[in-house]
Short mmCIF file of C-alpha atoms and ligand atoms in Angstrom, two decimals:
data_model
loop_
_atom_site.label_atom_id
_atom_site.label_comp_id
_atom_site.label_asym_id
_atom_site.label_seq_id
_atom_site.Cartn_x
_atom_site.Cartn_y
_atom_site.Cartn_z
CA UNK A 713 -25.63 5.96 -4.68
CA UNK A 714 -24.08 3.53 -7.06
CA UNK A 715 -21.67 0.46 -5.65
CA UNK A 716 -18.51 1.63 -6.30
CA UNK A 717 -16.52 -0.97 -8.26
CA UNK A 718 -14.90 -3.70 -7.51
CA UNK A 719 -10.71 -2.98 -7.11
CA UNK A 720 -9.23 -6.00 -5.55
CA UNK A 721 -11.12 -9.25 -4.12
CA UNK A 722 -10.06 -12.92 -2.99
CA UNK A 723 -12.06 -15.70 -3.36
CA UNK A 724 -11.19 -18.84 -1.01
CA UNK A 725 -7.35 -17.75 -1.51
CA UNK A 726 -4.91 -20.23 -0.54
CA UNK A 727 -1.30 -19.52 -1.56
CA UNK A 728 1.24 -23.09 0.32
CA UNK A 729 4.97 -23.20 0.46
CA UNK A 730 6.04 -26.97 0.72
CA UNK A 731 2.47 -27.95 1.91
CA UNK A 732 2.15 -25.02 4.75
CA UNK A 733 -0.25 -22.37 3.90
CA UNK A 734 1.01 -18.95 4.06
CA UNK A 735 -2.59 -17.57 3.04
CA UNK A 736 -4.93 -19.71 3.94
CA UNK A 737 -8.95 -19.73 2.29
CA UNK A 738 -8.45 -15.97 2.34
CA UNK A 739 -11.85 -13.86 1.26
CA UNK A 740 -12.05 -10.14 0.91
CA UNK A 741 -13.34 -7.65 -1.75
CA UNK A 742 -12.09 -3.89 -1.91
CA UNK A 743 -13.64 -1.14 -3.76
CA UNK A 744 -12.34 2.36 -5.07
CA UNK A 745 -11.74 4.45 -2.62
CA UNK A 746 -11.11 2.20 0.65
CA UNK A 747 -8.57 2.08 2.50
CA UNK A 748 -7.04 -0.91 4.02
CA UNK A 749 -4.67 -1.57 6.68
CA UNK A 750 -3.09 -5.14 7.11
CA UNK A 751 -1.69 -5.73 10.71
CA UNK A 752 0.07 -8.92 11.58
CA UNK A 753 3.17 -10.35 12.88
CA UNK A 754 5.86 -11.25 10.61
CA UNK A 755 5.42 -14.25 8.97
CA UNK A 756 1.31 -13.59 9.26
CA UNK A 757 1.52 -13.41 5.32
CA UNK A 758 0.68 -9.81 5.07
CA UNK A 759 3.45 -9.71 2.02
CA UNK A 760 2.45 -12.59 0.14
CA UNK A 761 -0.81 -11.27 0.24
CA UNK A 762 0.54 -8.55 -1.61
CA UNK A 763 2.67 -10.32 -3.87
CA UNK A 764 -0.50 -12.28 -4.66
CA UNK A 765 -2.27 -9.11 -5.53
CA UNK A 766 0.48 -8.45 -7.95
CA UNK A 767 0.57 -11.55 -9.87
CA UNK A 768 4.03 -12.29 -8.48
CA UNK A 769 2.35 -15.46 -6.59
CA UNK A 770 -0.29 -17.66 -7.74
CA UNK A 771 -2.78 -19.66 -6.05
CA UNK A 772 -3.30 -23.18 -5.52
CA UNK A 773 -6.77 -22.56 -4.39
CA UNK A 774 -9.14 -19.88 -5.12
CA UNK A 775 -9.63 -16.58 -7.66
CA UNK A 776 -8.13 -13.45 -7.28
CA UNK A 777 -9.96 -10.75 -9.15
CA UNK A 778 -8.94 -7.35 -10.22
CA UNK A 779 -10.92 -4.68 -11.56
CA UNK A 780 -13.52 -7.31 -11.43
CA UNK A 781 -11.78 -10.02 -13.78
CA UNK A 782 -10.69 -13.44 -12.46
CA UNK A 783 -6.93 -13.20 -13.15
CA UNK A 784 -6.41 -16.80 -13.38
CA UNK A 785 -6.04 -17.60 -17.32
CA UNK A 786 -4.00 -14.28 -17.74
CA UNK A 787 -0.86 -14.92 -19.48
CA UNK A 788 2.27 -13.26 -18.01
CA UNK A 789 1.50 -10.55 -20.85
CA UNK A 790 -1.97 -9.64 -19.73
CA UNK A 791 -0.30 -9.22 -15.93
CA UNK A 792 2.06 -6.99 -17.26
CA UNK A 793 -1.39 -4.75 -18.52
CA UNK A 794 -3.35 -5.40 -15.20
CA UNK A 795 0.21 -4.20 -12.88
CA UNK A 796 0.44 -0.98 -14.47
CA UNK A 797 -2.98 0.06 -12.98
CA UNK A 798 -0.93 -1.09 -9.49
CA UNK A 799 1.39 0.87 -8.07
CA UNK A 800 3.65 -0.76 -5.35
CA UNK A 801 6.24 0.00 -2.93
CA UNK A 802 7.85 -3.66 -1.73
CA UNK A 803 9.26 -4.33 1.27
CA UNK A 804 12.92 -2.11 2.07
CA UNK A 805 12.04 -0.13 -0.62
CA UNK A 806 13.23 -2.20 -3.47
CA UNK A 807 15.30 0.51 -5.32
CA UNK A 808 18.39 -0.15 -7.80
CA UNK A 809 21.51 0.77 -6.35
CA UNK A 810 23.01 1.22 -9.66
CA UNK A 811 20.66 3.40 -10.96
CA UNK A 812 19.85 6.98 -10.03
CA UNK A 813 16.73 8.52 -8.55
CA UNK A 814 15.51 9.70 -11.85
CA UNK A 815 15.87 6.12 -13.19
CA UNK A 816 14.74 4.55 -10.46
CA UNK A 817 11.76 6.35 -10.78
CA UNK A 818 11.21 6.48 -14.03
CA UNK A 819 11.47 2.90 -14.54
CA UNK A 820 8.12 1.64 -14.81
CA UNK A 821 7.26 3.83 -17.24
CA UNK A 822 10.38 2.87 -19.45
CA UNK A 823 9.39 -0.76 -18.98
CA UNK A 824 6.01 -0.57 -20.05
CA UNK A 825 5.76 -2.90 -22.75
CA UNK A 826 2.48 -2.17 -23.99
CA UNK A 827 2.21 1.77 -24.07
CA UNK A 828 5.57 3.52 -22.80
CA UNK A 829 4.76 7.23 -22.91
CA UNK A 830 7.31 9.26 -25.03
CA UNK A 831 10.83 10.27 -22.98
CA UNK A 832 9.86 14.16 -22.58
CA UNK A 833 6.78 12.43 -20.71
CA UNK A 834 8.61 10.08 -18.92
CA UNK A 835 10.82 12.80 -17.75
CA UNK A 836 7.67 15.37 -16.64
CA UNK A 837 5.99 12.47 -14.34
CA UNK A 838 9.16 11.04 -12.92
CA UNK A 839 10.16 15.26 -11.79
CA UNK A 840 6.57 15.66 -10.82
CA UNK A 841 6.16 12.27 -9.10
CA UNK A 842 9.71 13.39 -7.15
CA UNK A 843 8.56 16.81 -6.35
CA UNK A 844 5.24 14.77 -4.75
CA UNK A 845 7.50 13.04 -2.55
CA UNK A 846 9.88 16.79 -1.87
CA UNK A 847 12.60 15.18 -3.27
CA UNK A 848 12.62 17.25 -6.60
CA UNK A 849 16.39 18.42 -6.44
CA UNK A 850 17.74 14.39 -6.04
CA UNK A 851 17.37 13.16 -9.59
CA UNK A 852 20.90 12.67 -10.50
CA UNK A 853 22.20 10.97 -7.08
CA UNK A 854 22.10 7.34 -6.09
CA UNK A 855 20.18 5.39 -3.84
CA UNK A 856 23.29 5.19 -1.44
CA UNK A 857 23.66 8.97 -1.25
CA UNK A 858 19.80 9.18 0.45
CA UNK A 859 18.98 8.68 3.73
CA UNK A 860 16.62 5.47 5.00
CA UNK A 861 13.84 7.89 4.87
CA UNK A 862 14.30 9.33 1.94
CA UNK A 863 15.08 5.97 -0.05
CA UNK A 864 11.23 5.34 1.10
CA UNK A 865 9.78 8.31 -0.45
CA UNK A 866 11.39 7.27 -3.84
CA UNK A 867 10.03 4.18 -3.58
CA UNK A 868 6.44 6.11 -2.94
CA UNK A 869 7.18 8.30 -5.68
CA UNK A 870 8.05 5.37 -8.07
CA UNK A 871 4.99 3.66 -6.53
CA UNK A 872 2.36 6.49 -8.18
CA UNK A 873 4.34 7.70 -11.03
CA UNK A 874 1.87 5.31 -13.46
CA UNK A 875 -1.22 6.99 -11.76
CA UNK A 876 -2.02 4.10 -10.07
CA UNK A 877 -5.39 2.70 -9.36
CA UNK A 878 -4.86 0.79 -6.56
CA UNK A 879 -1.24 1.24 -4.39
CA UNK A 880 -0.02 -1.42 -2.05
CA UNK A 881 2.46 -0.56 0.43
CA UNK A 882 4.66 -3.04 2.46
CA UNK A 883 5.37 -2.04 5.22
CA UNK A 884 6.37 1.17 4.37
CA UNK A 885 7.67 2.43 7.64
CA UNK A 886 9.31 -0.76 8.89
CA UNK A 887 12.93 -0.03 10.14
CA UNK A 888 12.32 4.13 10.65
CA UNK A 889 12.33 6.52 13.54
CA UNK A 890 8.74 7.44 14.53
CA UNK A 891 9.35 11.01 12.71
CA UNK A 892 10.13 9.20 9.60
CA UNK A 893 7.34 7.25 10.27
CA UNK A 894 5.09 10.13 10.24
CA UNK A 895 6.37 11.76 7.02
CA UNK A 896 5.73 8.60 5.51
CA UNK A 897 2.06 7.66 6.38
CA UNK A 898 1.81 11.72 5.49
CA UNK A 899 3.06 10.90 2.48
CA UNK A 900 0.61 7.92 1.98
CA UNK A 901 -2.40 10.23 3.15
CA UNK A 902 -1.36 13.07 0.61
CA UNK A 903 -1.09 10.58 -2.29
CA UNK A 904 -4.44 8.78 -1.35
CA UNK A 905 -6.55 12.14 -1.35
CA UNK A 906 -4.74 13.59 -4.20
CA UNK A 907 -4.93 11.06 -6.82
CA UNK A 908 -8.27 9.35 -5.01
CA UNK A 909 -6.28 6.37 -5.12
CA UNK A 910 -7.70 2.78 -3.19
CA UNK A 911 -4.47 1.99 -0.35
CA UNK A 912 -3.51 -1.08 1.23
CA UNK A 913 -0.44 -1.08 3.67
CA UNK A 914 0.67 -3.19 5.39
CA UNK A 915 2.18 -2.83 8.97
CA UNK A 916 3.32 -3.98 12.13
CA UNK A 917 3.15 -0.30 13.10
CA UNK A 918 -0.90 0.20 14.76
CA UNK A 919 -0.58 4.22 15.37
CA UNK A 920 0.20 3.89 11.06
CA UNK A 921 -2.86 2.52 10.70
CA UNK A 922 -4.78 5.02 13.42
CA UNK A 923 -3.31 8.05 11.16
CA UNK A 924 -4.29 7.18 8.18
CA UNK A 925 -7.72 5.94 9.60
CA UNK A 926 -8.32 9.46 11.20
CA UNK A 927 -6.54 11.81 8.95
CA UNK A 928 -6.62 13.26 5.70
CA UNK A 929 -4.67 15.61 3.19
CA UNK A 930 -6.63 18.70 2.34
CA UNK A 931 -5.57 19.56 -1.16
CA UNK A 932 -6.58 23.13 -0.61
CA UNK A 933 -5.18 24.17 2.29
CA UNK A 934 -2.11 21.43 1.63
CA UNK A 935 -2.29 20.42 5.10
CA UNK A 936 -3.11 17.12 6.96
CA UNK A 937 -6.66 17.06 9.24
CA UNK A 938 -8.65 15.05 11.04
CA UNK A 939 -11.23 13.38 8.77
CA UNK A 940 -14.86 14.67 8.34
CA UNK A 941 -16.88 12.22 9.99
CA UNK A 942 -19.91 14.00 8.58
CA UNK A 943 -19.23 12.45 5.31
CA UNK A 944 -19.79 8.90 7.02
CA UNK A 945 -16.56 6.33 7.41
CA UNK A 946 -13.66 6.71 5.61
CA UNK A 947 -13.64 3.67 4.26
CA UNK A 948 -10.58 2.46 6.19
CA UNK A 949 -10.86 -0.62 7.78
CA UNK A 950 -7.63 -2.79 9.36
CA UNK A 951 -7.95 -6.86 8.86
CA UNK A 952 -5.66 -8.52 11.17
CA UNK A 953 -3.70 -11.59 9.91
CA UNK A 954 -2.60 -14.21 11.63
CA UNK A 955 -0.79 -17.21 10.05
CA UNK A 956 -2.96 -16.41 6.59
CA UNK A 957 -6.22 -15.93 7.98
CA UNK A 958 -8.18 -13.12 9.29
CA UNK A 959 -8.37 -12.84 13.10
CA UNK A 960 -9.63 -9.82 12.86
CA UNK A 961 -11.54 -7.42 10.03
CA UNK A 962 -13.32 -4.07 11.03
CA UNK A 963 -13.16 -0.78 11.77
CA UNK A 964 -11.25 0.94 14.18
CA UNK A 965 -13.84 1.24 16.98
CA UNK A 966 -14.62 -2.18 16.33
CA UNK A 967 -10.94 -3.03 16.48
CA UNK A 968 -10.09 -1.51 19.79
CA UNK A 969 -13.24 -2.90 21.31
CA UNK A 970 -12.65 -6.16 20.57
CA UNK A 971 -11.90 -9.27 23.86
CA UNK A 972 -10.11 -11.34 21.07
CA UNK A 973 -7.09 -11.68 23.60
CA UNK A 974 -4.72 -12.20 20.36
CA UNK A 975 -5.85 -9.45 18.59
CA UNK A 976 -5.83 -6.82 21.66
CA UNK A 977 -2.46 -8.25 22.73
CA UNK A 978 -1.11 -7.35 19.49
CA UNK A 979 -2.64 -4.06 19.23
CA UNK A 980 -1.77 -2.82 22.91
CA UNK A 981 1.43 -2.33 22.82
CA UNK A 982 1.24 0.05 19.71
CA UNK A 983 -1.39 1.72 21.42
CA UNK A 984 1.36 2.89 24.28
CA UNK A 985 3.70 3.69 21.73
CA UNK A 986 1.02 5.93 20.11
CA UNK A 987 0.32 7.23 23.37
CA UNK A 988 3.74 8.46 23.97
CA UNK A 989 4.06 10.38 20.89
CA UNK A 990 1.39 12.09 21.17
N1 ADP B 1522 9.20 -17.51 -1.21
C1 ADP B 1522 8.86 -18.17 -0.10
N2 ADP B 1522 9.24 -19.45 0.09
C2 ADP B 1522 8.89 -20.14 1.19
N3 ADP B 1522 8.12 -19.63 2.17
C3 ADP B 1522 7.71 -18.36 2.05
C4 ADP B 1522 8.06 -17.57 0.92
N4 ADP B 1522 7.49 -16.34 1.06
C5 ADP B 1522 6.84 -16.37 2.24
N5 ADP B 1522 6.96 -17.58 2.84
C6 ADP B 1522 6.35 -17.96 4.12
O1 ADP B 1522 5.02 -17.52 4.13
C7 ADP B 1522 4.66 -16.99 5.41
C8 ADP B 1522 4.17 -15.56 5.28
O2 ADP B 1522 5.27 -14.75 4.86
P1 ADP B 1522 5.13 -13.18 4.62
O3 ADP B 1522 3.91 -12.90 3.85
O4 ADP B 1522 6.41 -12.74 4.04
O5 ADP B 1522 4.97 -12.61 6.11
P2 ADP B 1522 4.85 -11.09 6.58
O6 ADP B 1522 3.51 -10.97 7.25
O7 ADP B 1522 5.96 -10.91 7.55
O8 ADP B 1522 5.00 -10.22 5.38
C9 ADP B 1522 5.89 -17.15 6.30
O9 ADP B 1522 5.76 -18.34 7.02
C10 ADP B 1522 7.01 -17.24 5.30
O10 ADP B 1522 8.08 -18.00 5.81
MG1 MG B 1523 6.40 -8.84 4.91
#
């Protein structure tokens, strides 16, 4: 079988505020199709990994590549090309209070400067991308008129409404009830298998990364199931971070067999939540 190409990779990433690294000689390479799950603790650097993804931060050490070209002599212009392959959902959601759910969602397809698709367009893919999300009938309200929950979803929906490539999610389910929760990883399983697009999320939440590890949307019988180990791994694999380095990158077996007493410590407790919900 052919390699399947290169998405996202770091090279010997360091990324410093005032002298202290926040990433910190950072490696990794993802390809189409994997999965990734970033654990840490806040402050481990799981978001300005992602912001580093994006372009947002630069480097003072290293390459970041994506779709297999060193982004480092890009002009702010070519970024703007390379994000709209990149669909992300920032940290508390990121929505515009003043603007509705329709705009909202339709707003990276309004901003994009190189190829914005014509307004009957724009209008199909922001309903559809809504309806993804089954929050179809909200179009014309306001962020402040949604619940927590449902503020997430349109930032999912706004996340994928390009067709992403690759979607990064920051910590997606941070600040929701363990229902919530649920929906939302759901959500995050249904869009992966769907539009076969590469995920990383990040998450303080381990039983987040255990679902999405071990489950799957079926788009034929539109319900969630375990995954078919026959077809091998899944291609998730969880990297813990601590203070910008990996202490940790595996699987999940590998994971929960591991004596690294900071990495089990920080998994354990999850593991009891999990347990509970169960
Ligand atoms: N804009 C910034 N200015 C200064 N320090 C920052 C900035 N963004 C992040 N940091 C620091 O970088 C480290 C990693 O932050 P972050 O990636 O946000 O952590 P988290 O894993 O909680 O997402 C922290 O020590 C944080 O204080
Ligand atoms: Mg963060």
């Amino acid at each position: 079988m052919a390699e399947r190409r290169p998405i996202l990779e770091f090279e010997n990433v360091t990324v410093s505020f005032a002298g202290a690294p926040a990433l910190d000689n950072l490696s990794f390479l993802v390809r189409e199709g994997d999965s990734r799950i970033i654990l840490g603790a806040a402050g481990s650097g799981k978001s300005v990994l992602m912001k580093t993804a994006l372009g947002l931060l630069k480097p003072d050490r290293g390459r970041v590549k994506v779709f297999g070209e060193d982004t480092s002599h890009l002009s702010e212009t070519q970024w703007f090309a390379v994000r709209r392959k990149l669909g992300v959902l920032f940290q508390e959601g990121g929505l515009f209070d003043s603007l509705t759910i329709e705009e909202n969602v339709a707003y990276p397809l309004e901003n994009n400067r190189v190829n914005r698709p014509s307004s009957e367009e724009i209008f199909e893919r922001t309903k559809e991308a809504l309806e993804f999300v089954e929050l179809g009938e909200t179009l014309d309200k306001v962020p402040s008129e949604l619940s927590g929950g449902m503020r997430r979803r349109v930032g999912i929906a706004r996340a994928m409404v390009t067709n992403p490539t690759l979607t990064l999610y920051d910590s997606p389910t941070a600040g929701l009830d363990p229902i919530t929760s649920y929906t939302i990883v759901a959500l995050i399983a249904k869009e992966r298998c769907v539009h076969n697009t590469t995920t990383m999320i990040a998450t303080h939440r381990y039983q987040d990364g255990h679902f999405l590890a071990n489950y799957t949307y079926n788009d034929k019988t539109h319900r969630i199931e375990p995954v078919n180990r026959d077809g091998g791994d899944a291609g998730t694999r969880f990297w813990v971070l601590r203070s910008g380095h990996f202490a940790f990158e595996g699987t999940q077996s590998e994971l929960e067999e591991t004596r690294d007493p900071y990495v089990r410590n920080f998994m354990k407790p999850r593991m009891k939540t999990y347990g509970k919900q169960e």
